[in-house]
Amino acid sequence: EGLYGDPNNDNLVLLQWHWLTGNSCLHADYDQYPFPPGWSPDNMGQCPLPYSDTGIEVPPEQFWNCAEVQIIKAGPTTPAPTKSPSSTEPPTIETDAPTKSPVDPANGCCSQNYQSCDATWCGDNESACLSCGSAGDKTWLYNGGVGAGTCIARYGDCTNDVNGCCDIGTGPGTLECVGNEYYRQCMVSLNPAPTTSPPTPSPSSSPVDAPTAPSPQTSSPTKSPSASSNSALFSTGN
């Protein structure tokens, strides 16, 4: 019917759709359409012109609808967007789980909606709870569940409170408010695994050779002087 909006605003425009029904009168050229046997509307009169502005005073019935669309250039087709999960919590499937003793909320409990003790069938301790199902599907509430008005449970609407998702449990997942400016939900987001740096090897020092002591040096013995054989003997006698 018409386009409204500013093409410079991300090419977003408002499309108005107008539908004229044919269940109460005949529109122009209806008599030219090859209706199947038994479906011909010949028993109805012509629709009065001009059509009503509201579609309720006189036939035919009329419907209007508005949708925001984006106009983009032609190009290769892109995959369809992933459908956002429904805001309605998934139905609980009743199974013949073994009966366990009641869990004292003050001592902690297992939760699937991250708010209340709604997964006690998974066990009455943290280890059994977190290993029940896929990673992040359950969380362990150390102090038990909380009331619905305390925080927003899993799959809950957080459009107007992006920091309101329940964050009272422990485990590999946390609730995160995801979506867009029009609608957001509290969805499970897996915590990143901690990364550790490889250990740095200790520096090794090369062995140092002990210094070599110098060898002691000895002098050759000095030879004593010998008396000459030609020495004269002197006498002191008369």
GROMACS .gro file of C-alpha atoms in nm:
model
  238
    1GLU     CA    1   0.000   0.000   0.000
    2GLY     CA    2   0.275   0.246   0.085
    3LEU     CA    3   0.626   0.307   0.219
    4TYR     CA    4   0.699   0.556   0.492
    5GLY     CA    5   1.028   0.659   0.649
    6ASP     CA    6   1.366   0.808   0.582
    7PRO     CA    7   1.580   0.601   0.339
    8ASN     CA    8   1.891   0.762   0.491
    9ASN     CA    9   1.817   0.599   0.827
   10ASP     CA   10   1.987   0.262   0.757
   11ASN     CA   11   1.736   0.218   0.472
   12LEU     CA   12   1.466   0.132   0.728
   13VAL     CA   13   1.114   0.210   0.613
   14LEU     CA   14   0.765   0.130   0.736
   15LEU     CA   15   0.558  -0.084   0.497
   16GLN     CA   16   0.179  -0.060   0.517
   17TRP     CA   17  -0.013  -0.364   0.392
   18HIS     CA   18  -0.385  -0.338   0.303
   19TRP     CA   19  -0.603  -0.643   0.242
   20LEU     CA   20  -0.957  -0.642   0.101
   21THR     CA   21  -1.154  -0.957   0.180
   22GLY     CA   22  -1.392  -1.117  -0.067
   23ASN     CA   23  -1.630  -1.296   0.167
   24SER     CA   24  -1.918  -1.045   0.167
   25CYS     CA   25  -1.927  -0.881  -0.177
   26LEU     CA   26  -1.780  -0.902  -0.527
   27HIS     CA   27  -1.482  -0.690  -0.626
   28ALA     CA   28  -1.417  -0.567  -0.975
   29ASP     CA   29  -1.326  -0.843  -1.227
   30TYR     CA   30  -1.425  -1.123  -0.989
   31ASP     CA   31  -1.657  -1.246  -1.261
   32GLN     CA   32  -1.352  -1.302  -1.483
   33TYR     CA   33  -1.178  -1.540  -1.243
   34PRO     CA   34  -1.217  -1.917  -1.310
   35PHE     CA   35  -1.345  -2.028  -0.971
   36PRO     CA   36  -1.369  -2.407  -0.913
   37PRO     CA   37  -1.717  -2.559  -0.939
   38GLY     CA   38  -1.921  -2.477  -0.632
   39TRP     CA   39  -1.694  -2.187  -0.528
   40SER     CA   40  -1.830  -1.915  -0.753
   41PRO     CA   41  -1.945  -1.607  -0.551
   42ASP     CA   42  -2.215  -1.514  -0.806
   43ASN     CA   43  -2.476  -1.497  -0.530
   44MET     CA   44  -2.309  -1.187  -0.377
   45GLY     CA   45  -2.353  -0.830  -0.491
   46GLN     CA   46  -2.086  -0.588  -0.605
   47CYS     CA   47  -1.878  -0.413  -0.340
   48PRO     CA   48  -1.983  -0.049  -0.299
   49LEU     CA   49  -1.737   0.217  -0.405
   50PRO     CA   50  -1.552   0.405  -0.270
   51TYR     CA   51  -1.427   0.167  -0.003
   52SER     CA   52  -1.471   0.262   0.360
   53ASP     CA   53  -1.175   0.425   0.532
   54THR     CA   54  -1.213   0.197   0.835
   55GLY     CA   55  -1.347  -0.123   0.682
   56ILE     CA   56  -1.619  -0.174   0.942
   57GLU     CA   57  -1.917   0.037   0.832
   58VAL     CA   58  -1.994  -0.133   0.501
   59PRO     CA   59  -1.853  -0.436   0.317
   60PRO     CA   60  -1.598  -0.548   0.227
   61GLU     CA   61  -1.403  -0.623   0.542
   62GLN     CA   62  -1.059  -0.465   0.530
   63PHE     CA   63  -0.738  -0.523   0.725
   64TRP     CA   64  -0.427  -0.310   0.760
   65ASN     CA   65  -0.085  -0.410   0.888
   66CYS     CA   66   0.245  -0.223   0.931
   67ALA     CA   67   0.594  -0.376   0.926
   68GLU     CA   68   0.938  -0.221   0.940
   69VAL     CA   69   1.159  -0.344   0.655
   70GLN     CA   70   1.508  -0.269   0.531
   71ILE     CA   71   1.583  -0.193   0.168
   72ILE     CA   72   1.920  -0.325   0.053
   73LYS     CA   73   2.094  -0.375  -0.279
   74ALA     CA   74   2.044  -0.698  -0.467
   75GLY     CA   75   2.317  -0.952  -0.414
   76PRO     CA   76   2.389  -1.311  -0.315
   77THR     CA   77   2.138  -1.464  -0.084
   78THR     CA   78   2.226  -1.483   0.282
   79PRO     CA   79   2.122  -1.754   0.524
   80ALA     CA   80   1.804  -1.690   0.716
   81PRO     CA   81   1.860  -1.534   1.060
   82THR     CA   82   1.861  -1.770   1.353
   83LYS     CA   83   1.526  -1.770   1.522
   84SER     CA   84   1.539  -1.628   1.872
   85PRO     CA   85   1.446  -1.882   2.136
   86SER     CA   86   1.093  -1.855   2.262
   87SER     CA   87   1.038  -1.650   2.575
   88THR     CA   88   0.817  -1.926   2.707
   89GLU     CA   89   0.999  -2.166   2.935
   90PRO     CA   90   1.026  -2.514   2.787
   91PRO     CA   91   0.770  -2.756   2.928
   92THR     CA   92   0.892  -2.985   3.201
   93ILE     CA   93   0.895  -3.348   3.092
   94GLU     CA   94   0.779  -3.571   3.369
   95THR     CA   95   0.992  -3.880   3.410
   96ASP     CA   96   0.993  -4.158   3.662
   97ALA     CA   97   1.304  -4.034   3.837
   98PRO     CA   98   1.408  -4.216   4.153
   99THR     CA   99   1.269  -4.061   4.468
  100LYS     CA  100   1.529  -3.874   4.670
  101SER     CA  101   1.511  -3.726   5.014
  102PRO     CA  102   1.406  -3.359   5.016
  103VAL     CA  103   1.691  -3.112   4.976
  104ASP     CA  104   1.727  -2.849   5.242
  105PRO     CA  105   1.749  -2.518   5.048
  106ALA     CA  106   1.983  -2.378   5.312
  107ASN     CA  107   2.235  -2.647   5.214
  108GLY     CA  108   2.216  -2.576   4.842
  109CYS     CA  109   2.021  -2.730   4.555
  110CYS     CA  110   2.036  -2.799   4.183
  111SER     CA  111   1.865  -2.556   3.945
  112GLN     CA  112   1.785  -2.550   3.575
  113ASN     CA  113   1.624  -2.207   3.561
  114TYR     CA  114   1.913  -2.055   3.763
  115GLN     CA  115   1.663  -1.919   4.018
  116SER     CA  116   1.480  -2.197   4.207
  117CYS     CA  117   1.543  -2.558   4.316
  118ASP     CA  118   1.374  -2.703   4.007
  119ALA     CA  119   1.627  -2.980   3.921
  120THR     CA  120   1.656  -3.178   4.244
  121TRP     CA  121   1.632  -3.504   4.046
  122CYS     CA  122   1.993  -3.442   3.932
  123GLY     CA  123   2.129  -3.499   4.282
  124ASP     CA  124   2.174  -3.338   4.620
  125ASN     CA  125   2.535  -3.226   4.580
  126GLU     CA  126   2.721  -2.988   4.355
  127SER     CA  127   2.919  -3.251   4.163
  128ALA     CA  128   2.612  -3.456   4.067
  129CYS     CA  129   2.419  -3.143   3.975
  130LEU     CA  130   2.679  -2.995   3.739
  131SER     CA  131   2.736  -3.328   3.563
  132CYS     CA  132   2.364  -3.369   3.493
  133GLY     CA  133   2.297  -3.288   3.126
  134SER     CA  134   2.507  -3.071   2.900
  135ALA     CA  135   2.756  -2.813   3.024
  136GLY     CA  136   2.580  -2.507   3.162
  137ASP     CA  137   2.233  -2.664   3.165
  138LYS     CA  138   2.235  -2.680   3.546
  139THR     CA  139   2.378  -2.460   3.818
  140TRP     CA  140   2.430  -2.523   4.188
  141LEU     CA  141   2.264  -2.275   4.427
  142TYR     CA  142   2.467  -2.280   4.748
  143ASN     CA  143   2.202  -2.098   4.948
  144GLY     CA  144   1.897  -2.247   4.780
  145GLY     CA  145   1.648  -2.081   4.544
  146VAL     CA  146   1.520  -1.726   4.556
  147GLY     CA  147   1.184  -1.565   4.487
  148ALA     CA  148   1.066  -1.477   4.138
  149GLY     CA  149   1.096  -1.104   4.207
  150THR     CA  150   1.456  -1.125   4.322
  151CYS     CA  151   1.613  -1.176   3.979
  152ILE     CA  152   1.514  -1.285   3.628
  153ALA     CA  153   1.519  -1.661   3.562
  154ARG     CA  154   1.649  -1.840   3.255
  155TYR     CA  155   1.455  -1.753   2.934
  156GLY     CA  156   1.298  -1.457   3.116
  157ASP     CA  157   1.245  -1.117   2.952
  158CYS     CA  158   1.528  -0.877   3.046
  159THR     CA  159   1.463  -0.611   2.780
  160ASN     CA  160   1.414  -0.341   3.043
  161ASP     CA  161   1.664  -0.478   3.295
  162VAL     CA  162   1.981  -0.596   3.119
  163ASN     CA  163   2.158  -0.652   3.452
  164GLY     CA  164   1.871  -0.836   3.617
  165CYS     CA  165   1.947  -1.199   3.520
  166CYS     CA  166   2.001  -1.436   3.814
  167ASP     CA  167   2.366  -1.477   3.906
  168ILE     CA  168   2.351  -1.671   4.233
  169GLY     CA  169   2.482  -2.013   4.128
  170THR     CA  170   2.809  -2.179   4.048
  171GLY     CA  171   2.910  -2.392   3.751
  172PRO     CA  172   3.037  -2.363   3.394
  173GLY     CA  173   2.756  -2.129   3.286
  174THR     CA  174   2.605  -1.795   3.382
  175LEU     CA  175   2.294  -1.611   3.265
  176GLU     CA  176   2.349  -1.327   3.020
  177CYS     CA  177   2.092  -1.081   2.886
  178VAL     CA  178   2.109  -1.119   2.507
  179GLY     CA  179   1.901  -0.985   2.219
  180ASN     CA  180   1.846  -0.644   2.068
  181GLU     CA  181   1.690  -0.313   2.163
  182TYR     CA  182   1.342  -0.454   2.104
  183TYR     CA  183   1.362  -0.781   2.298
  184ARG     CA  184   1.617  -0.951   2.524
  185GLN     CA  185   1.623  -1.280   2.717
  186CYS     CA  186   1.831  -1.427   2.998
  187MET     CA  187   2.023  -1.706   2.825
  188VAL     CA  188   2.300  -1.939   2.943
  189SER     CA  189   2.649  -1.832   2.847
  190LEU     CA  190   2.938  -2.072   2.912
  191ASN     CA  191   3.224  -1.925   3.109
  192PRO     CA  192   3.555  -1.930   2.918
  193ALA     CA  193   3.800  -2.193   3.035
  194PRO     CA  194   4.090  -2.039   3.230
  195THR     CA  195   4.411  -2.023   3.036
  196THR     CA  196   4.743  -2.089   3.203
  197SER     CA  197   5.082  -1.991   3.074
  198PRO     CA  198   5.337  -2.272   3.033
  199PRO     CA  199   5.586  -2.283   3.323
  200THR     CA  200   5.904  -2.090   3.263
  201PRO     CA  201   6.206  -2.321   3.300
  202SER     CA  202   6.453  -2.217   3.568
  203PRO     CA  203   6.780  -2.091   3.423
  204SER     CA  204   7.052  -2.355   3.445
  205SER     CA  205   7.413  -2.248   3.502
  206SER     CA  206   7.697  -2.432   3.334
  207PRO     CA  207   7.940  -2.596   3.578
  208VAL     CA  208   8.250  -2.390   3.641
  209ASP     CA  209   8.581  -2.576   3.649
  210ALA     CA  210   8.774  -2.533   3.972
  211PRO     CA  211   9.095  -2.331   3.924
  212THR     CA  212   9.411  -2.542   3.884
  213ALA     CA  213   9.669  -2.476   4.155
  214PRO     CA  214  10.013  -2.398   4.011
  215SER     CA  215  10.282  -2.668   4.053
  216PRO     CA  216  10.546  -2.574   4.315
  217GLN     CA  217  10.879  -2.472   4.163
  218THR     CA  218  11.202  -2.573   4.340
  219SER     CA  219  11.548  -2.414   4.283
  220SER     CA  220  11.849  -2.631   4.202
  221PRO     CA  221  12.085  -2.661   4.506
  222THR     CA  222  12.385  -2.429   4.504
  223LYS     CA  223  12.712  -2.616   4.472
  224SER     CA  224  12.967  -2.553   4.759
  225PRO     CA  225  13.306  -2.409   4.641
  226SER     CA  226  13.593  -2.662   4.638
  227ALA     CA  227  13.956  -2.584   4.750
  228SER     CA  228  14.210  -2.546   4.473
  229SER     CA  229  14.474  -2.825   4.452
  230ASN     CA  230  14.744  -2.573   4.373
  231SER     CA  231  14.705  -2.379   4.693
  232ALA     CA  232  15.039  -2.322   4.875
  233LEU     CA  233  15.081  -2.423   5.236
  234PHE     CA  234  15.221  -2.154   5.450
  235SER     CA  235  15.408  -2.229   5.766
  236THR     CA  236  15.455  -1.996   6.057
  237GLY     CA  237  15.760  -2.181   6.194
  238ASN     CA  238  16.114  -2.037   6.196
   0.00000   0.00000   0.00000
